[in-house]
Tab-separated table of C-alpha atoms in Angstrom:
chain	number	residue	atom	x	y	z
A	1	UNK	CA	-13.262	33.094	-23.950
A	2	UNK	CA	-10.913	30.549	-24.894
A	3	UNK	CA	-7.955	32.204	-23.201
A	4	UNK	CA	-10.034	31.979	-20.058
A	5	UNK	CA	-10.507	28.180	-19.908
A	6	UNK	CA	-6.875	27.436	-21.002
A	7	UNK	CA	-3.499	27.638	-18.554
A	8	UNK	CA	-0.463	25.991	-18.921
A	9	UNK	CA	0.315	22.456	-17.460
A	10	UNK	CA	4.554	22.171	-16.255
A	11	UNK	CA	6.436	19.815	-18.245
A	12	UNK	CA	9.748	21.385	-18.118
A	13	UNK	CA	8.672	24.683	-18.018
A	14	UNK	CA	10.610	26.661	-20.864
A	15	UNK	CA	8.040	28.128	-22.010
A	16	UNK	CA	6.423	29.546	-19.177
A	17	UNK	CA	6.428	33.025	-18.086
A	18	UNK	CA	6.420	32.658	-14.255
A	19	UNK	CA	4.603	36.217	-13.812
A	20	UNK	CA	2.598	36.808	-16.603
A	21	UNK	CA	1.233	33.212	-17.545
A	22	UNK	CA	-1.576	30.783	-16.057
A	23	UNK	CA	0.461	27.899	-14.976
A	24	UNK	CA	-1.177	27.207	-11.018
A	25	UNK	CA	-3.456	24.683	-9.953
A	26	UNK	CA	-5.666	27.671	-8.348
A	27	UNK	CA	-9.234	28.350	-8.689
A	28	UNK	CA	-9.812	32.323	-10.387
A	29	UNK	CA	-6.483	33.122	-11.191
A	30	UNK	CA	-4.445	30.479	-12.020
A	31	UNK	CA	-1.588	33.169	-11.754
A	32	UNK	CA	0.937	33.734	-8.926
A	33	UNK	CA	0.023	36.058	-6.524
A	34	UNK	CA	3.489	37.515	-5.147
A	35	UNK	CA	5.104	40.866	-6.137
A	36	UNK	CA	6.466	40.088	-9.432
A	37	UNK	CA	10.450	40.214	-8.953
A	38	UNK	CA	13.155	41.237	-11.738
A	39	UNK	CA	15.717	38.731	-10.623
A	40	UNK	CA	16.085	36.396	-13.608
A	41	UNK	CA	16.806	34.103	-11.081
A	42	UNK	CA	12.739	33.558	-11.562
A	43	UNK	CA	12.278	34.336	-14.852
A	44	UNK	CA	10.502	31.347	-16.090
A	45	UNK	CA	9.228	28.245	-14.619
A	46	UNK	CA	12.191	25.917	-16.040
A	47	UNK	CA	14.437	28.183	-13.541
A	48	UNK	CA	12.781	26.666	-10.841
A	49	UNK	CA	12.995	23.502	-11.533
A	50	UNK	CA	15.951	21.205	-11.469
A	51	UNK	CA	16.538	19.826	-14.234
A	52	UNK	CA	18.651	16.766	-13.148
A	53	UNK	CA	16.804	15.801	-10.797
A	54	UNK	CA	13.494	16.545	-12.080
A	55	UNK	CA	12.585	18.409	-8.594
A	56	UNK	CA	11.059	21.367	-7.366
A	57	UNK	CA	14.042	24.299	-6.269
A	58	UNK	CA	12.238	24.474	-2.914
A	59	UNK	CA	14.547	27.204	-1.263
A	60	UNK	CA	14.600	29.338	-4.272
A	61	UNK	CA	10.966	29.303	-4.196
A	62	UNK	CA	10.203	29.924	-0.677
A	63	UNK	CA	13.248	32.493	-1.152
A	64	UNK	CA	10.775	34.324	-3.636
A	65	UNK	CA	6.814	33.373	-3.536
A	66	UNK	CA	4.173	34.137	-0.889
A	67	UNK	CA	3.111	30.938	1.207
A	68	UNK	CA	-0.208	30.056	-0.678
A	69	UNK	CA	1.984	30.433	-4.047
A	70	UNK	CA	5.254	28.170	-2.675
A	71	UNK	CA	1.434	25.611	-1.879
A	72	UNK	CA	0.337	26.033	-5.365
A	73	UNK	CA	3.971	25.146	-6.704
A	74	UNK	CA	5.216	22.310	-4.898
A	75	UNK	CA	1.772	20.666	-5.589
A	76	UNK	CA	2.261	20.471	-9.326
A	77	UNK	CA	3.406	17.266	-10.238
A	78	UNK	CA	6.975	17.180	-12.484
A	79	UNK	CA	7.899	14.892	-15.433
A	80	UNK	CA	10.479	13.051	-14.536
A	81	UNK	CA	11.199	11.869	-18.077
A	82	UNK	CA	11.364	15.846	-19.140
A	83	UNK	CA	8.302	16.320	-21.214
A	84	UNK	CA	7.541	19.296	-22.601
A	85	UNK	CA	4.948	22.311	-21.127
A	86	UNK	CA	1.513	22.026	-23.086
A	87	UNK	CA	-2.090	23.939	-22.756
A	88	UNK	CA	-4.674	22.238	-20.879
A	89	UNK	CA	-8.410	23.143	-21.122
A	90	UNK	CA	-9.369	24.357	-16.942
A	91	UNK	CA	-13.693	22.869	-18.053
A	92	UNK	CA	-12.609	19.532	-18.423
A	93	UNK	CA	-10.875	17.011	-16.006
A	94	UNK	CA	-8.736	15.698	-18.581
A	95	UNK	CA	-7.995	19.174	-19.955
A	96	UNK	CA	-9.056	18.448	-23.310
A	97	UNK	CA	-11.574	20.779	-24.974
A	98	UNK	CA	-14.998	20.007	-25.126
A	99	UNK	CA	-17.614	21.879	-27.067
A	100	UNK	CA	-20.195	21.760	-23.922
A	101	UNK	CA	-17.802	22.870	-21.488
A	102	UNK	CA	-17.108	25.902	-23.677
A	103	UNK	CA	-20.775	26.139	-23.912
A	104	UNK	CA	-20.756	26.403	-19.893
A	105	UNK	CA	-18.348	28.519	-19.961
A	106	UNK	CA	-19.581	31.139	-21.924
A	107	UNK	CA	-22.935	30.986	-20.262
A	108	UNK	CA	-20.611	32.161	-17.121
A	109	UNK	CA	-19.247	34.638	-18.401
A	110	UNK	CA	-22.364	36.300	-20.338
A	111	UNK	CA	-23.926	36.093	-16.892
A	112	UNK	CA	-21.538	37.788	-15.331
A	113	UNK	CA	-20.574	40.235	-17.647
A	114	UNK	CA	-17.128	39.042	-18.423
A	115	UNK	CA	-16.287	40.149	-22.280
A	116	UNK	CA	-14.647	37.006	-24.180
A	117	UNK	CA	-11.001	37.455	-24.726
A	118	UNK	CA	-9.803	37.080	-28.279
A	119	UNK	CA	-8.123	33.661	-29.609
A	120	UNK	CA	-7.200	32.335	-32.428
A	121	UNK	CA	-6.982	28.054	-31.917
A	122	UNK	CA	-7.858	26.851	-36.313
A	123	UNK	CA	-10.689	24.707	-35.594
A	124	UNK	CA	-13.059	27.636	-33.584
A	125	UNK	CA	-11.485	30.160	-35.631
A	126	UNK	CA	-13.097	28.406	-38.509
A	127	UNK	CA	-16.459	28.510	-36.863
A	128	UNK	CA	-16.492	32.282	-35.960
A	129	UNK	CA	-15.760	32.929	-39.453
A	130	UNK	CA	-19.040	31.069	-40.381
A	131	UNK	CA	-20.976	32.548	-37.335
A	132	UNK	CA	-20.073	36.272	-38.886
A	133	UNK	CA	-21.158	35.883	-42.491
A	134	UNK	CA	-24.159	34.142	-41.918
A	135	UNK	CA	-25.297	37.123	-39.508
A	136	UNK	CA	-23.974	39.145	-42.548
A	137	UNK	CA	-26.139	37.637	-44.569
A	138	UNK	CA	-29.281	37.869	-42.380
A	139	UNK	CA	-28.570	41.364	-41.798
A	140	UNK	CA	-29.056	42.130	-45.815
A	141	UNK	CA	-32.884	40.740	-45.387
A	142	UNK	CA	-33.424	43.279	-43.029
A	143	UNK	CA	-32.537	41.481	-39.532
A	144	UNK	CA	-31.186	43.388	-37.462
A	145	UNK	CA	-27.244	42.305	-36.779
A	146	UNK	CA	-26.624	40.411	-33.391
A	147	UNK	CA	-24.245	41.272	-30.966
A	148	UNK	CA	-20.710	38.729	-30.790
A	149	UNK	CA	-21.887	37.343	-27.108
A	150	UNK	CA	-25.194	36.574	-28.926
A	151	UNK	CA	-23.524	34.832	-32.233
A	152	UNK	CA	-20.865	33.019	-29.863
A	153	UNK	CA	-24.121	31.388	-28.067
A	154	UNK	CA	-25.572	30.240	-31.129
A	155	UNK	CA	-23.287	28.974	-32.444
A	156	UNK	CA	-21.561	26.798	-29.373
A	157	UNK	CA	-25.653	25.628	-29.149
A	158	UNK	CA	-25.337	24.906	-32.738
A	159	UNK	CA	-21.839	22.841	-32.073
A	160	UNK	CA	-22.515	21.187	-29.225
A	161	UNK	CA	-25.892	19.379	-30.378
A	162	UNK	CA	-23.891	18.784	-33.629
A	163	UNK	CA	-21.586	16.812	-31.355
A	164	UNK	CA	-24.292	15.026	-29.225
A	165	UNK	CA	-25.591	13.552	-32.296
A	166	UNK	CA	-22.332	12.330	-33.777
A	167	UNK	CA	-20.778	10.825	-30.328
A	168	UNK	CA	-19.711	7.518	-30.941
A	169	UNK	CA	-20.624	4.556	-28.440
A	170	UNK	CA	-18.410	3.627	-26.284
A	171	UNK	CA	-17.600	-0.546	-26.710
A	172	UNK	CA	-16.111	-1.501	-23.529
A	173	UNK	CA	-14.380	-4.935	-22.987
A	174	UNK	CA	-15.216	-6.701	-19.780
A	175	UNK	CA	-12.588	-7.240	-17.737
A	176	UNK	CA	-12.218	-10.031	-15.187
A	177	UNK	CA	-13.678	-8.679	-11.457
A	178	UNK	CA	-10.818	-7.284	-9.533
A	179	UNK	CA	-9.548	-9.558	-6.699
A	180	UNK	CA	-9.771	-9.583	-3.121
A	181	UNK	CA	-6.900	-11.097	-2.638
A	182	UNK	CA	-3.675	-10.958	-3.555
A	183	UNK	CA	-2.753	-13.016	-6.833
A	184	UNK	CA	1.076	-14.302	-7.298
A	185	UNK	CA	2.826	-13.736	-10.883
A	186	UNK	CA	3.426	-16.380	-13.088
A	187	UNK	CA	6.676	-18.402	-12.548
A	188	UNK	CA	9.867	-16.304	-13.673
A	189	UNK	CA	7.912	-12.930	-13.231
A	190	UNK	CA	7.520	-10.496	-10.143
A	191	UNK	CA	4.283	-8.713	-8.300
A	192	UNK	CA	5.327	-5.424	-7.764
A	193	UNK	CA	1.986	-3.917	-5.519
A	194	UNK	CA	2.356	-0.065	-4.641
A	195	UNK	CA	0.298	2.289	-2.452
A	196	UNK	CA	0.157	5.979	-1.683
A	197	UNK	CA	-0.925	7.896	1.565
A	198	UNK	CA	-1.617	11.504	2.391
A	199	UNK	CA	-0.392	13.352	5.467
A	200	UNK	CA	-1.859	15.832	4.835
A	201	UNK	CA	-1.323	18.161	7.916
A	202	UNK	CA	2.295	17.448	7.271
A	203	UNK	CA	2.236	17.787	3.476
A	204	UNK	CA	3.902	14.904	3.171
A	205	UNK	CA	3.229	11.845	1.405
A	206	UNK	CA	4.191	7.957	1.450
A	207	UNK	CA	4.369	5.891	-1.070
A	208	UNK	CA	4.929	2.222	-0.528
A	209	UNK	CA	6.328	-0.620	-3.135
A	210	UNK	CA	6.743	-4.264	-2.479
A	211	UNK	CA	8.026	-6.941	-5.142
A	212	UNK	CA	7.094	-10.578	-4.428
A	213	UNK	CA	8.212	-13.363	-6.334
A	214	UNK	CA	5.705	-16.623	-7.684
A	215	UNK	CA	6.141	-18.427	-4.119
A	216	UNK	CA	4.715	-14.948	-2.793
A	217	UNK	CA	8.651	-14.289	-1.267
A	218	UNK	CA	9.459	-10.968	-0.591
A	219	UNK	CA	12.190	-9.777	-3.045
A	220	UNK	CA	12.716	-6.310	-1.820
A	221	UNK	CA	10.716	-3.557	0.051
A	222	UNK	CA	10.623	0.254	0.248
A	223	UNK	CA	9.008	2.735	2.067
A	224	UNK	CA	9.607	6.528	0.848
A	225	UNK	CA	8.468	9.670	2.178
A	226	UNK	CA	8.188	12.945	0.034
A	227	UNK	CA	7.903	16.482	0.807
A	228	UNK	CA	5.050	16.905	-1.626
A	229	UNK	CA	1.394	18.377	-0.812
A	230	UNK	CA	-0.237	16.226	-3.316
A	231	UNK	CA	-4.247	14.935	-3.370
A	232	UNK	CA	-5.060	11.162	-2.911
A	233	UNK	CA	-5.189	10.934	-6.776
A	234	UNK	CA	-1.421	12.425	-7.129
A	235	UNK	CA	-0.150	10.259	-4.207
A	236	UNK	CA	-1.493	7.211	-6.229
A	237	UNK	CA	-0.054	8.164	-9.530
A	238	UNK	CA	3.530	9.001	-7.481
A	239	UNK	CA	3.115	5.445	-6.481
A	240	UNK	CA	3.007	3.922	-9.274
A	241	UNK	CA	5.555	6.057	-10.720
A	242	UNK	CA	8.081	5.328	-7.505
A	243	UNK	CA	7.190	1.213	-7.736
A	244	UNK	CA	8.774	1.250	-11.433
A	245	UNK	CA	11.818	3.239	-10.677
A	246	UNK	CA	12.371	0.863	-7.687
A	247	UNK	CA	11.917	-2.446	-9.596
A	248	UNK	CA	14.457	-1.091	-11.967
A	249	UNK	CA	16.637	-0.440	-9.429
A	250	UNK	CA	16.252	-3.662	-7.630
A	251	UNK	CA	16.616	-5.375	-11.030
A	252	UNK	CA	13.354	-7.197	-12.061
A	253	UNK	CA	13.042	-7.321	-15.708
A	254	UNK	CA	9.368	-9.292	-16.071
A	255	UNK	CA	6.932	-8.163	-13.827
A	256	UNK	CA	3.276	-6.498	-12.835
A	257	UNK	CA	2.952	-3.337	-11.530
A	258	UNK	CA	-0.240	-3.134	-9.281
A	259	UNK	CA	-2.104	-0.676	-7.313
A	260	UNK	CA	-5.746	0.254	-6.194
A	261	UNK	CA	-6.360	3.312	-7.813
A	262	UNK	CA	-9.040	2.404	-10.743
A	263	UNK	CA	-9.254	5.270	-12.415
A	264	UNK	CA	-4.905	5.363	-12.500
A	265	UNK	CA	-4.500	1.557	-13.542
A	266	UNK	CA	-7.008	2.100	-16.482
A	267	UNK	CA	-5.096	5.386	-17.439
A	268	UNK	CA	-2.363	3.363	-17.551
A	269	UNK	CA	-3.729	0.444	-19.382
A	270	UNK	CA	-5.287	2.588	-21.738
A	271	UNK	CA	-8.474	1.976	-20.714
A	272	UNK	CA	-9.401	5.287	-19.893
A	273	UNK	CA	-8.016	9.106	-19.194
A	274	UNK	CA	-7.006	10.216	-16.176
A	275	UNK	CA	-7.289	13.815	-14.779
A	276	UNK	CA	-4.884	16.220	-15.941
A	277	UNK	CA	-3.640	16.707	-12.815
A	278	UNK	CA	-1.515	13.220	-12.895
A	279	UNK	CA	-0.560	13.254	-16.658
A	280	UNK	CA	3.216	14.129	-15.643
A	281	UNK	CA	3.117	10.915	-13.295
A	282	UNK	CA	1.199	8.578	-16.070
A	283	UNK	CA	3.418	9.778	-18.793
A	284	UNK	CA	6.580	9.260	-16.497
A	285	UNK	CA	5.299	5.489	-15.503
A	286	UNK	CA	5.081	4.854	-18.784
A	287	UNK	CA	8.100	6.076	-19.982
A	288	UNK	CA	10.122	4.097	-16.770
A	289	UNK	CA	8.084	0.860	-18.245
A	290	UNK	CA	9.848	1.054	-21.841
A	291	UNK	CA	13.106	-0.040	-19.277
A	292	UNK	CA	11.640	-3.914	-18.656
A	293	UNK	CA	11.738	-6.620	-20.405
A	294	UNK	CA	7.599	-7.720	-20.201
A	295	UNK	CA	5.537	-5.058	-18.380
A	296	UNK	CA	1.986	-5.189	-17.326
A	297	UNK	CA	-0.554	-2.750	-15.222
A	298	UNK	CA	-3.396	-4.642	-13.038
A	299	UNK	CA	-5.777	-2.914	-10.494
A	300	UNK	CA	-6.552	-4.859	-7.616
A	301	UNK	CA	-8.880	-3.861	-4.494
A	302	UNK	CA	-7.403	-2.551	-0.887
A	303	UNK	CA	-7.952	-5.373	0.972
A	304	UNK	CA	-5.302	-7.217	-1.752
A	305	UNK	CA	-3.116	-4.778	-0.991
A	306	UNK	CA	-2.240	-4.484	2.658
A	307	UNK	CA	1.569	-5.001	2.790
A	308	UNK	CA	2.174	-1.857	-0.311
A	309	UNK	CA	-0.262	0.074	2.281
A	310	UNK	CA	1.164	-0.810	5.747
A	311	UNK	CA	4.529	0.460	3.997
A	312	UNK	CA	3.056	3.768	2.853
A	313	UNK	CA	1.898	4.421	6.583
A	314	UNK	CA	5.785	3.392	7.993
A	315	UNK	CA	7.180	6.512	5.482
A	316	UNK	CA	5.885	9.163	7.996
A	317	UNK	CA	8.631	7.680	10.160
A	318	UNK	CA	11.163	7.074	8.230
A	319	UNK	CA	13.920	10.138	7.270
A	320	UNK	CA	13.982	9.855	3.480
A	321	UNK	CA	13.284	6.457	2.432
A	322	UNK	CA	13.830	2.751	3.636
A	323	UNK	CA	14.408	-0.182	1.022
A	324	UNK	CA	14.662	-4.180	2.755
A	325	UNK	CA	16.033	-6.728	0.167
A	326	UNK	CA	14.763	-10.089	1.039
A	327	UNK	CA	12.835	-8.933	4.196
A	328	UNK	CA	10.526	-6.150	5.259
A	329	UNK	CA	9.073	-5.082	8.780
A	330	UNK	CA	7.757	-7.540	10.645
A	331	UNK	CA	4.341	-6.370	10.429
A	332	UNK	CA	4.483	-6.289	6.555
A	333	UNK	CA	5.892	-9.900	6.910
A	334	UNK	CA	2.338	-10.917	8.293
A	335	UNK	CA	1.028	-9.843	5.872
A	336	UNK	CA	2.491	-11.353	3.424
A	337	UNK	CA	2.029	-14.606	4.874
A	338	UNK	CA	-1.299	-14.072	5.215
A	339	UNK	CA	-1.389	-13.250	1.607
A	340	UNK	CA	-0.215	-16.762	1.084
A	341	UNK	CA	-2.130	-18.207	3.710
A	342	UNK	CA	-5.308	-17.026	2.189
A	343	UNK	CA	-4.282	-17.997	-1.208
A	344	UNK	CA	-3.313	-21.703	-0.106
A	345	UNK	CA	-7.279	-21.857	1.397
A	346	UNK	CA	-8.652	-20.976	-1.821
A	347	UNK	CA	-6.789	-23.398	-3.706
């Protein structure tokens, strides 16, 4: 049972079997689909990745995969800091384990007649041991001996009302109400807003960054387009991920990294998890952060962050990328003045 709800998340993919293990974000399967092939070209998942650049080998893997499974690979998002492959649980958003969702799980399969696969993880391993001999025990009184689906039931019943009882409450600090408009940094520090937007009948996204000084100047601009058929969750995680490599290109050494994906900024803050599907990109933000000098995460709400979107639109046209230094399209230039406008009003 516990084979089925686990699959392999890419880090850098050495360990990975690329025809034998569950590494796809696909529903069923998990698995590739095409003809397996006995180039070792395509052995395992680290050969198709490039490993200096931390990207996808897209003509080695259109070269060898089926359509849907070249899909299923470019949409996994890579580490760009090189971490390392690890098992995620498939019942859980943030892949972690959860007694319940095993509970779910094996209701499933019972239902549909799957037969649990063998597994060996300590802590369950532990708890089918106690599961057997107490039905060993019973069975000396004269009960008759259940069946494993049957003792496997009991006892994730058992655990999972064990756990309900011992959850600890959650104590949440209140945090200030996010802004409608868009808030300068403190003197000597930058603003660095990002966005992310889906084109999706292109498979493309953009991702915009723009870093504004304490006066609200503009300090540099980018808009960047990538060949990557990512969700609205990804694209906002690539964001953020893209706005720190381009403030430490453009130099900034203090600043505030800012977006308007909640559920990313708290992931980032360590206010919360995020879904396994952007733990490459959270994990590579972070690591890009160590790089500054003072580095902070803030979420902020869309309509205080028109100028980071109006650039993620503009990377559909663009080639590659586009980075401004001291200016930015003229339409993004309204903007911005009308984020200081608006902030002058208030004040």
């Amino acid at each position: 049972m516990v084979k089925r709800g686990l699959r392999w998340q890419v880090g850098d993919g050495e360990k990975i079997q690329v025809w034998k293990d569950k590494w796809l974000q696909k529903p069923n399967t998990n698995r590739v689909v095409t003809p397996e092939s006995t180039s070792q070209q395509v052995a395992r998942v680290c050969n198709l990745i490039d490993g200096n650049k931390k990207e996808w080998k897209k003509d080695l893997i259109r070269h060898y995969f089926l359509p849907q499974d070249v899909e299923a690979t470019l949409s996994i998002p890579l580490s760009t800091h090189g971490g390392r492959d690890r098992m995620i649980w498939l019942e859980t958003k943030n892949g972690k384990f959860s007694v319940r969702s095993a509970y779910k799980l094996a209701q499933v399969m019972q239902s549909d007649g799957t037969t649990p696969e063998s597994s060996d993880p300590t802590a369950l391993k532990q708890t089918w041991r106690f599961g057997i001999w107490k039905d060993r025990n019973i069975a000396r009184h004269g009960v008759k001996r259940r069946e494993g689906k049957a003792i496997v039931m009991s006892l994730l019943r058992v655990l999972d009302e064990f756990q309900a009882a011992n959850v600890q409450p959650l104590v949440l600090t209140r945090q200030p109400p996010n802004e409608t408009k868009w808030r300068p940094p403190q003197p000597g520090h930058y603003k660095v807003n990002v966005d992310g937007a889906v084109f999706a009948k292109k498979k493309l996204v953009g991702v915009g960054v723009i870093i504004r000084d304490s006066a609200g100047m503009v300090i540099a601009a980018l808009s960047r387009k990538l060949a990557l058929p990512l969700g609205v969750l990804e694209t906002e995680a690539k964001a953020m991920e893209v706005g720190v490599q381009f403030a430490l290109d453009v130099g900034a050494r203090d600043l505030t990294l800012e977006g308007d994906s909640l559920c990313i900024c708290n992931a980032l803050q360590g206010l919360g998890e995020a879904s396994s599907s952007v733990h490459n990109f959270v994990t590579g933000t972070l690591h890009l952060a160590k790089g500054f000098r003072n580095a902070a995460f803030s979420h902020t709400k869309s309509p205080a962050n028109v100028p980071a979107h109006f650039l993620a639109q503009h990377a559909t046209n663009v080639e590659n990328y586009v980075a401004w230094l001291e200016e930015c399209p003229s339409h993004v230039e309204l903007a911005c003045t009308n984020d200081v406008s608006s902030l002058s009003i208030n004040e």
